C-alpha positions as semicolon CSV with decimal commas, in nm:
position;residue;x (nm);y (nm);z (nm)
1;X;7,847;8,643;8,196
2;X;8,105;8,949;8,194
3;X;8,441;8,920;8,358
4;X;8,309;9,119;8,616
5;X;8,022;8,924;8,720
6;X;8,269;8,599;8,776
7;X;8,518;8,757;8,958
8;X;8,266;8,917;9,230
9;X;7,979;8,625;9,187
10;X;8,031;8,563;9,569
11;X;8,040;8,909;9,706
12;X;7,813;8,971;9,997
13;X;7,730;9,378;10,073
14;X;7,434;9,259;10,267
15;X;7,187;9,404;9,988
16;X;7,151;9,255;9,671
17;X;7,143;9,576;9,491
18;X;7,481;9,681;9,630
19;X;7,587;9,388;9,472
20;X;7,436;9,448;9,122
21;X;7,628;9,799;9,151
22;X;7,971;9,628;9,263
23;X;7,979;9,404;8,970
24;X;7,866;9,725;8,735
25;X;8,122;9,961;8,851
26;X;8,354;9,742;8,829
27;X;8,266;9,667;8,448
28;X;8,238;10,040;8,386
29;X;8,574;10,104;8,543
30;X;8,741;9,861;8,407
31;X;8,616;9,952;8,064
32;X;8,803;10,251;8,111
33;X;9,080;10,219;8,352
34;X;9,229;10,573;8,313
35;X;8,893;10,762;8,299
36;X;8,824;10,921;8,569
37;X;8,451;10,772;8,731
38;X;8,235;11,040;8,604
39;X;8,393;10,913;8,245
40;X;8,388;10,592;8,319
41;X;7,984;10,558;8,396
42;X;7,758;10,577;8,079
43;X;7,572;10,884;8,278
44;X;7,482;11,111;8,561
45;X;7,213;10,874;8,705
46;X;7,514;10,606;8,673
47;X;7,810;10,827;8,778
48;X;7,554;10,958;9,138
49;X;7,470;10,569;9,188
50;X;7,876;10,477;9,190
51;X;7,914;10,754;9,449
52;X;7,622;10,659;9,654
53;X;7,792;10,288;9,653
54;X;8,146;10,413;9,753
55;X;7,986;10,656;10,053
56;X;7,758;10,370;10,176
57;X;7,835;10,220;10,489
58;X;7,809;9,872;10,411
59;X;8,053;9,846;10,170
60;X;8,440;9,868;10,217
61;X;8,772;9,762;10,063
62;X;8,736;9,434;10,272
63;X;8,437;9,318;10,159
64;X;8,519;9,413;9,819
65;X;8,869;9,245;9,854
66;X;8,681;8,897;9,993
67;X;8,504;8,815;9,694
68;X;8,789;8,871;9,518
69;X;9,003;8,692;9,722
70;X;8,765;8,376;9,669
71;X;8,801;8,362;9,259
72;X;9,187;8,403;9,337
73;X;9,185;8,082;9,572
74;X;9,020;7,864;9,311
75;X;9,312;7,980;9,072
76;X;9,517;7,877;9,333
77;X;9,425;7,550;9,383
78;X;9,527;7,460;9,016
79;X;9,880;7,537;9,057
80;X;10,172;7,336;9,316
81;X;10,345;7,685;9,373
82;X;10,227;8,010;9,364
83;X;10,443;8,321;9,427
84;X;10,305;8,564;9,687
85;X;10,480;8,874;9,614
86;X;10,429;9,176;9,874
87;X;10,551;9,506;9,853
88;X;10,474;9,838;9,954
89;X;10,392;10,157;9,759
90;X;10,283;10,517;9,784
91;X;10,004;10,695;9,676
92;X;10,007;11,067;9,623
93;X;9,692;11,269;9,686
94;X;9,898;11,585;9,754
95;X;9,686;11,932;9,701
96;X;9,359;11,744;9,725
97;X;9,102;11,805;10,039
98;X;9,077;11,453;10,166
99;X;8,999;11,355;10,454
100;X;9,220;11,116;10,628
101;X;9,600;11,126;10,434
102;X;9,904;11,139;10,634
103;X;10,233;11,266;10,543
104;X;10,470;11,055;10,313
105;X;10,858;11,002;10,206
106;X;10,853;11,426;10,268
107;X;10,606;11,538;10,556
108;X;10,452;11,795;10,318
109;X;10,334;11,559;10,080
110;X;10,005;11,407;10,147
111;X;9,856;11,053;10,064
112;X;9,831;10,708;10,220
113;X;10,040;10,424;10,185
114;X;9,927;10,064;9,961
115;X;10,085;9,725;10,114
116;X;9,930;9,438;9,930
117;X;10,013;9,058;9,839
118;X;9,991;8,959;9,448
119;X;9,968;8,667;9,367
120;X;10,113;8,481;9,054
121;X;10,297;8,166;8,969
122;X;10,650;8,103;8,878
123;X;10,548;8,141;8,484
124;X;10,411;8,476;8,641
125;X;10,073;8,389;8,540
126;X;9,866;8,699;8,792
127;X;9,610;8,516;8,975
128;X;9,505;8,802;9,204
129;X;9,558;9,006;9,517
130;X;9,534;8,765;9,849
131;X;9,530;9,132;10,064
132;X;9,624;9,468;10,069
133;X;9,676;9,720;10,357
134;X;9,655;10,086;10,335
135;X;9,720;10,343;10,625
136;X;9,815;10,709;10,645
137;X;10,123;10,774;10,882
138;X;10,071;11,010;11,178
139;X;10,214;11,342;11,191
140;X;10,575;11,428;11,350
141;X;10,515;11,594;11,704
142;X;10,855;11,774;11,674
143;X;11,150;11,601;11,747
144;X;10,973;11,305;11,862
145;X;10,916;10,985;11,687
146;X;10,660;10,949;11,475
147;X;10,354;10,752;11,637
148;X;10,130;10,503;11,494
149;X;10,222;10,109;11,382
150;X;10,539;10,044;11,258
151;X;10,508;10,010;10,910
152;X;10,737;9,686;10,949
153;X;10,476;9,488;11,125
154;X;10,293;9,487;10,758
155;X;10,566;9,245;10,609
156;X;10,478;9,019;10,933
157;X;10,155;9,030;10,859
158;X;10,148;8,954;10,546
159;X;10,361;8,681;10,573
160;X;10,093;8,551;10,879
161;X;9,797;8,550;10,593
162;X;10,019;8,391;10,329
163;X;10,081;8,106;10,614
164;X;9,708;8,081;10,693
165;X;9,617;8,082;10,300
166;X;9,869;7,796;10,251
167;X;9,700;7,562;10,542
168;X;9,358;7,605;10,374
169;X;9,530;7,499;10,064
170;X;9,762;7,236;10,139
171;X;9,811;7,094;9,816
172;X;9,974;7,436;9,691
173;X;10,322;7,546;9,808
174;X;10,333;7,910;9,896
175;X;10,633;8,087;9,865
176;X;10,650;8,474;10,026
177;X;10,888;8,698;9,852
178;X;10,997;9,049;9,899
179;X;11,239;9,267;9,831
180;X;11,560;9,432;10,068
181;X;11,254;9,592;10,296
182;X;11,097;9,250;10,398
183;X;11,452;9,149;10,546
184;X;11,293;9,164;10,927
185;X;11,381;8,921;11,161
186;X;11,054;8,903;11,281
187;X;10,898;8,800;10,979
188;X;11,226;8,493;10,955
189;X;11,111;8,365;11,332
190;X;10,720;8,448;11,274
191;X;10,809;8,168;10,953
192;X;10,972;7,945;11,236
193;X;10,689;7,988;11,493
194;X;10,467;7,897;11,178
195;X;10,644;7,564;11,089
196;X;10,700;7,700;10,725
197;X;10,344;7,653;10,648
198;X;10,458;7,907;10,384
199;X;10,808;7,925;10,217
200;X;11,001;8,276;10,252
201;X;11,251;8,419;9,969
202;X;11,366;8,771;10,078
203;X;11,625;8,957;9,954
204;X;11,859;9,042;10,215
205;X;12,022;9,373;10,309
206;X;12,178;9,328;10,674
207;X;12,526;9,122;10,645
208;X;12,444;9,012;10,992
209;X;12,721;8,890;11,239
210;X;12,763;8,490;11,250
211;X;12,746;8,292;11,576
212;X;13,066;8,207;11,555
213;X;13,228;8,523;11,438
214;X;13,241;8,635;11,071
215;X;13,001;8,775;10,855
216;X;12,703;8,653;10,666
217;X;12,796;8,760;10,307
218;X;13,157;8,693;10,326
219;X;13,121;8,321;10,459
220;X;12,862;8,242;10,154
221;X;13,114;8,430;9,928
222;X;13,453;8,198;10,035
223;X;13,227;7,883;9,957
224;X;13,273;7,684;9,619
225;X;12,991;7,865;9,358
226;X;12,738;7,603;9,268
227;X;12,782;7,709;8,868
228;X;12,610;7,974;8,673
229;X;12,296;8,129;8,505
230;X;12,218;8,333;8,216
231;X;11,930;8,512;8,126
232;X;11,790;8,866;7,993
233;X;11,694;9,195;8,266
234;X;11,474;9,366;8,110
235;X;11,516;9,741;8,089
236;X;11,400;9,968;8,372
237;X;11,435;10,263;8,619
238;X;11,720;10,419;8,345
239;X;11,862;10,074;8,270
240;X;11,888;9,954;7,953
241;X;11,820;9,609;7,894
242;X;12,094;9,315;7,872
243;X;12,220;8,978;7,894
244;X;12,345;8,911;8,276
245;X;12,551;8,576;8,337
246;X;12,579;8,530;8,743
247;X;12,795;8,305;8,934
248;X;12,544;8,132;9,218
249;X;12,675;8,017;9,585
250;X;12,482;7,884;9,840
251;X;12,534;7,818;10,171
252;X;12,322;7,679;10,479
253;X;12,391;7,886;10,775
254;X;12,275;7,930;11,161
255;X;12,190;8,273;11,198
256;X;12,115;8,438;11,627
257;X;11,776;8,461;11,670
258;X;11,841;8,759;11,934
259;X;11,668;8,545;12,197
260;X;11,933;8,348;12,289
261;X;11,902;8,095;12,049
262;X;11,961;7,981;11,658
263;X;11,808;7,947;11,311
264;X;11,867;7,760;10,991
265;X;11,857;7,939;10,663
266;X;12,012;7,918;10,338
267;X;12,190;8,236;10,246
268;X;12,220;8,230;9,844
269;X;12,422;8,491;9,661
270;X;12,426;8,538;9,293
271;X;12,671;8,760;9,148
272;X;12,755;8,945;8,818
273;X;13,035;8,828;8,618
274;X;13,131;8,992;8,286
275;X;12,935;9,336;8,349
276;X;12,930;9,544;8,037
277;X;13,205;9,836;8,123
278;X;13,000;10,134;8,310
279;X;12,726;9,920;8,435
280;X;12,637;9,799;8,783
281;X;12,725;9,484;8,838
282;X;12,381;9,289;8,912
283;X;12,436;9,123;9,292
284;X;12,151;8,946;9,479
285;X;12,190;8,823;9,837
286;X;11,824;8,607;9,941
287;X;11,763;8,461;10,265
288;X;11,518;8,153;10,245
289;X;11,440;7,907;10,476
290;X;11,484;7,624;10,153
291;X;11,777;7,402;10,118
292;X;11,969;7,508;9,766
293;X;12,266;7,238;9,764
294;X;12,235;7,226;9,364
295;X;12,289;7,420;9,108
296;X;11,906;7,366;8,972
297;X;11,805;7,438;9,322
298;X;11,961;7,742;9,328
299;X;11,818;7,878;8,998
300;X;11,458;7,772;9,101
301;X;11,483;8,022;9,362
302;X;11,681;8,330;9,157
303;X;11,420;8,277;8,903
304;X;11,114;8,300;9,152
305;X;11,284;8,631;9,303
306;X;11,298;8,746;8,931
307;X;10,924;8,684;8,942
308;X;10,926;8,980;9,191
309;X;10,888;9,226;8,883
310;X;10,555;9,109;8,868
311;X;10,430;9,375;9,141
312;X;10,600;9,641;8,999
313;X;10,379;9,612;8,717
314;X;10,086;9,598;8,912
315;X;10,211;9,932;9,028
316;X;10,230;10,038;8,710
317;X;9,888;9,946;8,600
318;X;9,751;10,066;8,898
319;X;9,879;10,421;8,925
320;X;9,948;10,501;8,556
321;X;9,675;10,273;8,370
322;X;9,410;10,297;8,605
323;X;9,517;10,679;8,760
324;X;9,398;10,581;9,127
325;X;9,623;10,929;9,209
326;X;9,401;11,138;9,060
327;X;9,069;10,982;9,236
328;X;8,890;11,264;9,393
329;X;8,688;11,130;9,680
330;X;8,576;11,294;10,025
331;X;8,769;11,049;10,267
332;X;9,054;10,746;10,255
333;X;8,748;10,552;10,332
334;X;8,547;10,604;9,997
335;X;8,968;10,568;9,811
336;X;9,001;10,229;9,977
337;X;8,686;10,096;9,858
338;X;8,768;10,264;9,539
339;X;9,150;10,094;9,536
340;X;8,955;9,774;9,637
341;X;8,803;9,747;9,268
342;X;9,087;9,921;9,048
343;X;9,317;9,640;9,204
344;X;9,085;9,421;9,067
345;X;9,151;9,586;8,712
346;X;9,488;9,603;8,697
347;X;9,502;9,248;8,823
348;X;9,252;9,188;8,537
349;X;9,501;9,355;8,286
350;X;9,795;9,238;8,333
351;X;9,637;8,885;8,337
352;X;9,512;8,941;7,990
353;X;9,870;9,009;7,887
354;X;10,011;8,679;8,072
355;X;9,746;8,480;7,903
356;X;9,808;8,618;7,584
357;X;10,176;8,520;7,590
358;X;10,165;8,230;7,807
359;X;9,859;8,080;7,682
360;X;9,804;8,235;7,372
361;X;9,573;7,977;7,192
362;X;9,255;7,985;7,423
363;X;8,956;8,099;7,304
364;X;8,905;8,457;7,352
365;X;8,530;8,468;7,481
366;X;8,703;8,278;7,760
367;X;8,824;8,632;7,812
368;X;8,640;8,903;7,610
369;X;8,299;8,916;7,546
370;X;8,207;8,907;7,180
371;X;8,120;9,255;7,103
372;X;8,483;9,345;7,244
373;X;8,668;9,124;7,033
374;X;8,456;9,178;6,747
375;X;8,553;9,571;6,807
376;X;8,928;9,445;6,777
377;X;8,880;9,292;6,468
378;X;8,660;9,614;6,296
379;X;8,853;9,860;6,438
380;X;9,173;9,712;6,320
381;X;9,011;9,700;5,979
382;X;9,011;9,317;5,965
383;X;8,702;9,112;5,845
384;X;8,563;8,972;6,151
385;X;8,600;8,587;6,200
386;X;8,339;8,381;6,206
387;X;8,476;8,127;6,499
388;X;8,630;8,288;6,781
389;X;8,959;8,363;6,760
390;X;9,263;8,300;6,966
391;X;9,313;8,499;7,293
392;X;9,632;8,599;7,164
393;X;9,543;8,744;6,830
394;X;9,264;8,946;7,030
395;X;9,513;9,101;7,265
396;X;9,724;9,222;7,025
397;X;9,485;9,364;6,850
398;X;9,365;9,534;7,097
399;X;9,735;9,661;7,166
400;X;9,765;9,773;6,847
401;X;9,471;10,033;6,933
402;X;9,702;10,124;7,214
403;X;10,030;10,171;6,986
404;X;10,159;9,833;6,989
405;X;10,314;9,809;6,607
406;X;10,240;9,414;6,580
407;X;10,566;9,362;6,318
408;X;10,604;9,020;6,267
409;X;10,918;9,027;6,463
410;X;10,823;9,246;6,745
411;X;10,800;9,078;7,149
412;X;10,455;9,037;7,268
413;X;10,258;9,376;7,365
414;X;10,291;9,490;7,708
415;X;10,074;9,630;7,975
416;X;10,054;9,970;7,896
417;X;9,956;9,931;7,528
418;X;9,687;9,686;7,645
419;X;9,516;9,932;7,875
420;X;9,497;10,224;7,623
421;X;9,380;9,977;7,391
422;X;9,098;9,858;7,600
423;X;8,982;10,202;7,650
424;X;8,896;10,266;7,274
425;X;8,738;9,918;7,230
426;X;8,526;10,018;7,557
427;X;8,385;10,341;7,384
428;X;8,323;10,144;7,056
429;X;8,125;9,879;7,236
430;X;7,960;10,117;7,413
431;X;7,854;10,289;7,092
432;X;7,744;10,026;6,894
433;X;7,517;9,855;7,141
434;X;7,331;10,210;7,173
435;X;7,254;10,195;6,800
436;X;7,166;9,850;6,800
437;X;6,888;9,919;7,090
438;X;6,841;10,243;6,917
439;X;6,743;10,019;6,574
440;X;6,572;9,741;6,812
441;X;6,332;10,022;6,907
């Protein structure tokens, strides 16, 4: 069974040949992330049957998204905290004729906006996308304000699903982070009205007034720090990467709910000491409705925000590995069920690249079917093995197709080498089981 056919074994279109195409596409696109779909399918009759499933009016993102969204709740249940990471990005379909995009950051550009929840847990293991939303904002009307939902209300939301998931999985803590955008008070008393059912870690950008006079970040700031924490930031957006030591406080505070009343949360702050000359020092304020009155407390929650990388990657994958900018389809309604299935892939991808450094002695059929890691192995010019190998020796591998260098000493491959990779093995796979039915005839 491909990794296809697991992930979507429950999906329901209604028709069990749309199914049978869901969990081929799928394969096919995830063969080839960056091909377009035409390149992806093996041929026309393929490439007109993928179109024919995207136009069809039983099939959309959400039905796509709910067999998905099973597989990712048995993952779930193995684990006693996941991290439900939710962020917002945009897509840009500017210069194409589709039907259906809205303006973006600049009101000539054209494309839709993605808002969905990843899942992974604190060793930022990817267990899958819980939801995703994805509008187009209306037009400005002159000087008025723009209409349509405020785009706010998605944070809320998503929070509201992440609460519902955890009740139907009680024996799993879920803990909803998001960066200086999810700071709403909405979503901190929707969290109250919910009882916690899910934890909240939020990075806070309004130094908000104190009931009794004062503000927020200067009343955590004159408390006694809790100690502090070292670890490595990884380079990105123009920084370089380096060792950051931060000094941790943490304070419980009662913060106005605006309806004439009060709430409890803890307000940590953990500041850079010792910042390389010319760098920014690295400062996080989080809001969280957990008590942090230790030290280890306090670093359980820094390092889940860390964990918050996580979706950026899935960005990453998603726009750069699998190109879902340069999908040319007739309406948002054909993208979305398109988006459905590439978020499946780039989940898919950046799991492989977890696994392989997190669990890098499974077997790799677990994983890869054995003409693909047999493809690894001949490609790489190394005798093939006659057990199955290790799931981490099969990734990098496959990196290597993608330009990973594999020196001894070198960190563990990363996303991007992994998805070119996978492409060539795809098209050597491909080849070699036409010449084997080829010789069968």
């Amino acid at each position: 069974m491909g990794w296809a056919e697991q992930e979507f074994e429950t999906i329901d279109l209604g028709d069990p040949r749309l199914n049978r195409r869901a969990v081929l596409l799928a394969e096919r696109l995830g063969q080839k992330p960056g091909a377009s779909i035409p390149g992806a399918c093996e041929n026309w009759a393929e490439t007109a049957a993928a179109y024919r499933f995207l136009r069809n009016e039983q099939v959309s993102c959400e039905n796509v998204m709910a067999a998905h969204r099973q597989a990712t709740m048995v993952r779930i249940r193995e684990h006693a905290v996941v991290l439900c990471l939710q962020d917002t990005t945009e897509l840009d379909y500017n210069g194409q004729a589709m039907m259906g995009l809205g303006p973006l950051s600049y009101e000539a550009q054209r494309g839709l906006y993605l808002h969905p929840t990843y899942v992974v847990t604190p060793e930022r293991e990817p267990l899958g996308v819980m939801n995703a939303w994805t509008w187009a904002r209306e037009f400005k009307q002159g000087d008025a304000p723009r209409g349509g939902v405020l785009e706010s209300v998605r944070w809320v939301e998503s929070y509201e699903r992440i609460a519902e998931q955890a009740g139907e999985v009680p024996g799993t803590r879920h803990v909803c982070i998001g960066d200086r955008e999810s700071d709403i008070l909405a979503l901190l008393l929707m969290a109250r009205k919910m009882h916690h059912a899910a934890d909240y870690l939020v990075r806070c950008q309004h130094n908000r007034v104190l009931p009794e006079g004062g503000k927020l970040w200067d009343e955590v700031m004159a408390s006694v720090p809790l100690g502090r924490i070292r670890f490595e930031m990884p380079a990105g957006r123009g920084r370089k990467a380096r060792a950051v030591e931060q000094e941790v406080r943490a304070q419980r505070v009662l913060l106005p709910d605006r309806q004439g009343g009060e709430f409890e949360v803890t307000c940590l702050i953990a500041s850079e000491v010792n910042a390389p000359a010319g760098a920014k020092p690295v400062v996080w304020r989080l809001l969280t409705n957990r008590v942090a009155s230790t030290l280890q407390d306090a670093v359980e929650l820094v390092n889940w925000y860390r964990a918050r990388w996580e979706i950026e990657l899935f960005f990453l994958v998603l726009k750069e590995g699998c190109r879902v900018e340069r999908l040319q389809l007739a309406d948002t309604e054909r993208l979305q069920t398109a988006l459905a299935l590439y978020m499946v892939i780039a989940w898919r991808i950046n799991c492989l690249m977890r696994l392989g450094r997190t669990l890098p002695d499974l077997p790799a059929d677990l994983v890869f079917e054995p003409d693909e890691w047999r493809a690894a192995f001949i490609l790489n010019k190394k005798p093939v093995p006659k057990q199955t190998p290790t799931l981490n020796t099969v990734v990098r591998l496959i990196a290597q197709r993608g330009g990973f260098l594999g020196k001894k000493h070198d960190d563990e491959p990363g996303a991007k080498t992994i998805w070119l990779g996978m492409q060539e093995i795809a098209v050597f796979v491909e080849g070699a089981r036409y010449a084997r039915q080829f010789n069968d005839g």
